[in-house]
């Protein structure tokens, strides 16, 4: 049983931010795109990875994606609207929970994300909660497009541990993706595989990890 957690690394999408990737596919389906074929296409996966790791800029990503889905004449505004439709909400009570958690632990954000999505939820964070960047809410935030690494690459985890001088055995990683959890465990980091139906705040009492959660680590 690990009761010595001092640091918590949170995933963003599906943990802090509510998301639904299917919304994008539904919008593309309306345009006649074969979304099942698209989602499993090697080209789509490669374009996504290069955008999420900052290899492609937003204009390059838009151009390549429009070509891939046969929508070359689509405006950038419409494309961004469709692309961002998967981003649902950061509930106020989740922000309040993180503010309480930070009083007891060092907290970090680790996200596979891209420039277009980032611009939208940063604007939301500013307008609704008064934080002009995630570094004001967390001790530090790490985004794949900024550091050119994406989960589940172990180097992403190692970078955070090294930069923040964190001991793996004192660190908890909360994520909703099994592959990411597996890699974190292999590095000696404690993990909690949260489902989309679970709420982060329910893992804590007044900002402190519940005893039953500690016993699972």
Short mmCIF file of C-alpha atoms in Angstrom, two decimals, residues 50-196:
data_model
loop_
_atom_site.label_atom_id
_atom_site.label_comp_id
_atom_site.label_asym_id
_atom_site.label_seq_id
_atom_site.Cartn_x
_atom_site.Cartn_y
_atom_site.Cartn_z
CA UNK A 50 2.37 14.77 -36.06
CA UNK A 51 -0.10 17.48 -35.04
CA UNK A 52 -0.26 16.34 -31.42
CA UNK A 53 3.54 16.37 -31.20
CA UNK A 54 3.90 19.78 -32.83
CA UNK A 55 5.52 18.53 -36.03
CA UNK A 56 2.61 19.98 -38.02
CA UNK A 57 1.39 23.53 -37.44
CA UNK A 58 -2.35 24.23 -37.36
CA UNK A 59 -2.43 25.44 -41.02
CA UNK A 60 -0.60 22.32 -42.18
CA UNK A 61 -2.90 20.08 -40.15
CA UNK A 62 -6.03 21.74 -41.53
CA UNK A 63 -4.76 21.43 -45.10
CA UNK A 64 -3.86 17.76 -44.80
CA UNK A 65 -7.06 16.83 -42.98
CA UNK A 66 -9.28 18.68 -45.46
CA UNK A 67 -7.55 16.83 -48.29
CA UNK A 68 -7.94 13.50 -46.49
CA UNK A 69 -11.69 13.93 -45.94
CA UNK A 70 -12.30 15.49 -49.36
CA UNK A 71 -13.30 18.90 -48.00
CA UNK A 72 -10.60 21.13 -49.49
CA UNK A 73 -12.98 24.11 -49.81
CA UNK A 74 -14.12 24.03 -46.18
CA UNK A 75 -13.29 27.25 -44.32
CA UNK A 76 -10.81 27.14 -41.46
CA UNK A 77 -13.55 28.42 -39.15
CA UNK A 78 -15.88 25.53 -40.00
CA UNK A 79 -13.05 23.01 -39.74
CA UNK A 80 -12.06 24.29 -36.30
CA UNK A 81 -15.69 24.24 -35.18
CA UNK A 82 -16.00 20.57 -36.15
CA UNK A 83 -12.59 19.67 -34.73
CA UNK A 84 -13.34 21.37 -31.40
CA UNK A 85 -16.82 19.89 -31.08
CA UNK A 86 -15.37 16.96 -29.09
CA UNK A 87 -14.41 19.35 -26.27
CA UNK A 88 -17.39 19.54 -23.94
CA UNK A 89 -16.76 21.22 -20.61
CA UNK A 90 -14.55 21.69 -17.58
CA UNK A 91 -17.11 21.60 -14.74
CA UNK A 92 -16.66 24.29 -12.11
CA UNK A 93 -16.64 21.71 -9.31
CA UNK A 94 -13.65 20.02 -10.97
CA UNK A 95 -11.69 23.28 -10.90
CA UNK A 96 -12.65 23.75 -7.26
CA UNK A 97 -11.52 20.20 -6.48
CA UNK A 98 -8.13 20.81 -8.11
CA UNK A 99 -7.73 24.01 -6.10
CA UNK A 100 -8.26 21.96 -2.92
CA UNK A 101 -5.99 19.12 -4.06
CA UNK A 102 -3.15 21.54 -4.76
CA UNK A 103 -3.12 22.51 -1.07
CA UNK A 104 -1.98 18.97 -0.21
CA UNK A 105 -0.01 17.75 -3.25
CA UNK A 106 2.10 19.03 -6.09
CA UNK A 107 -0.17 18.64 -9.12
CA UNK A 108 0.74 18.45 -12.79
CA UNK A 109 -1.14 18.23 -16.07
CA UNK A 110 0.03 15.82 -18.78
CA UNK A 111 -1.90 15.95 -22.03
CA UNK A 112 -1.77 14.67 -25.57
CA UNK A 113 -3.16 17.79 -27.14
CA UNK A 114 -2.84 20.12 -30.10
CA UNK A 115 -2.72 23.80 -30.90
CA UNK A 116 -6.34 24.16 -32.07
CA UNK A 117 -7.82 22.46 -29.00
CA UNK A 118 -5.44 24.31 -26.67
CA UNK A 119 -6.57 27.72 -27.90
CA UNK A 120 -10.20 26.86 -27.17
CA UNK A 121 -9.91 25.45 -23.68
CA UNK A 122 -7.43 28.12 -22.60
CA UNK A 123 -10.00 30.72 -23.64
CA UNK A 124 -12.65 28.84 -21.65
CA UNK A 125 -10.33 28.60 -18.64
CA UNK A 126 -9.74 32.35 -18.74
CA UNK A 127 -13.32 33.46 -19.27
CA UNK A 128 -14.99 31.10 -16.80
CA UNK A 129 -12.39 30.63 -14.08
CA UNK A 130 -9.91 33.50 -14.34
CA UNK A 131 -6.84 31.34 -15.07
CA UNK A 132 -4.92 32.64 -18.08
CA UNK A 133 -3.01 29.37 -18.40
CA UNK A 134 -3.01 25.90 -16.88
CA UNK A 135 0.28 26.65 -15.10
CA UNK A 136 -1.73 28.93 -12.81
CA UNK A 137 -4.01 26.07 -11.77
CA UNK A 138 -1.38 23.30 -11.73
CA UNK A 139 2.21 23.48 -10.51
CA UNK A 140 3.12 22.84 -14.14
CA UNK A 141 1.32 21.69 -17.29
CA UNK A 142 2.85 19.59 -20.05
CA UNK A 143 1.32 19.41 -23.53
CA UNK A 144 2.46 17.00 -26.24
CA UNK A 145 2.45 19.61 -29.01
CA UNK A 146 4.75 21.82 -26.95
CA UNK A 147 7.33 19.22 -25.88
CA UNK A 148 7.13 17.07 -29.03
CA UNK A 149 6.35 13.84 -27.16
CA UNK A 150 3.05 12.05 -26.67
CA UNK A 151 1.73 9.38 -24.33
CA UNK A 152 2.34 6.48 -24.03
CA UNK A 153 5.96 7.26 -24.92
CA UNK A 154 7.87 6.64 -21.65
CA UNK A 155 10.09 9.62 -22.44
CA UNK A 156 7.12 11.91 -21.78
CA UNK A 157 6.79 10.55 -18.24
CA UNK A 158 10.55 10.60 -17.70
CA UNK A 159 10.73 14.22 -18.82
CA UNK A 160 8.22 15.27 -16.17
CA UNK A 161 9.90 13.22 -13.44
CA UNK A 162 13.30 14.71 -14.34
CA UNK A 163 12.18 18.31 -14.81
CA UNK A 164 10.18 18.37 -11.59
CA UNK A 165 12.60 16.17 -9.61
CA UNK A 166 9.82 13.74 -8.68
CA UNK A 167 10.31 10.26 -7.26
CA UNK A 168 8.13 7.71 -9.11
CA UNK A 169 7.12 6.01 -5.84
CA UNK A 170 5.82 9.33 -4.51
CA UNK A 171 3.89 10.11 -7.68
CA UNK A 172 0.35 9.16 -8.74
CA UNK A 173 -0.78 9.26 -12.38
CA UNK A 174 -4.52 9.50 -13.13
CA UNK A 175 -5.56 8.71 -16.71
CA UNK A 176 -8.45 7.11 -18.59
CA UNK A 177 -6.35 5.19 -21.14
CA UNK A 178 -4.99 1.71 -20.37
CA UNK A 179 -1.86 2.03 -22.54
CA UNK A 180 -0.79 5.17 -20.69
CA UNK A 181 -1.42 3.55 -17.31
CA UNK A 182 0.68 0.53 -18.31
CA UNK A 183 3.70 2.65 -19.22
CA UNK A 184 3.48 4.75 -16.05
CA UNK A 185 3.40 1.55 -13.96
CA UNK A 186 6.47 0.22 -15.76
CA UNK A 187 8.35 3.32 -14.58
CA UNK A 188 7.38 2.73 -10.94
CA UNK A 189 4.68 5.41 -10.86
CA UNK A 190 1.51 4.67 -8.91
CA UNK A 191 -1.57 4.79 -11.15
CA UNK A 192 -5.32 5.09 -11.06
CA UNK A 193 -7.17 4.09 -14.23
CA UNK A 194 -10.23 6.32 -14.06
CA UNK A 195 -13.28 5.66 -16.22
CA UNK A 196 -15.12 8.39 -18.13
#
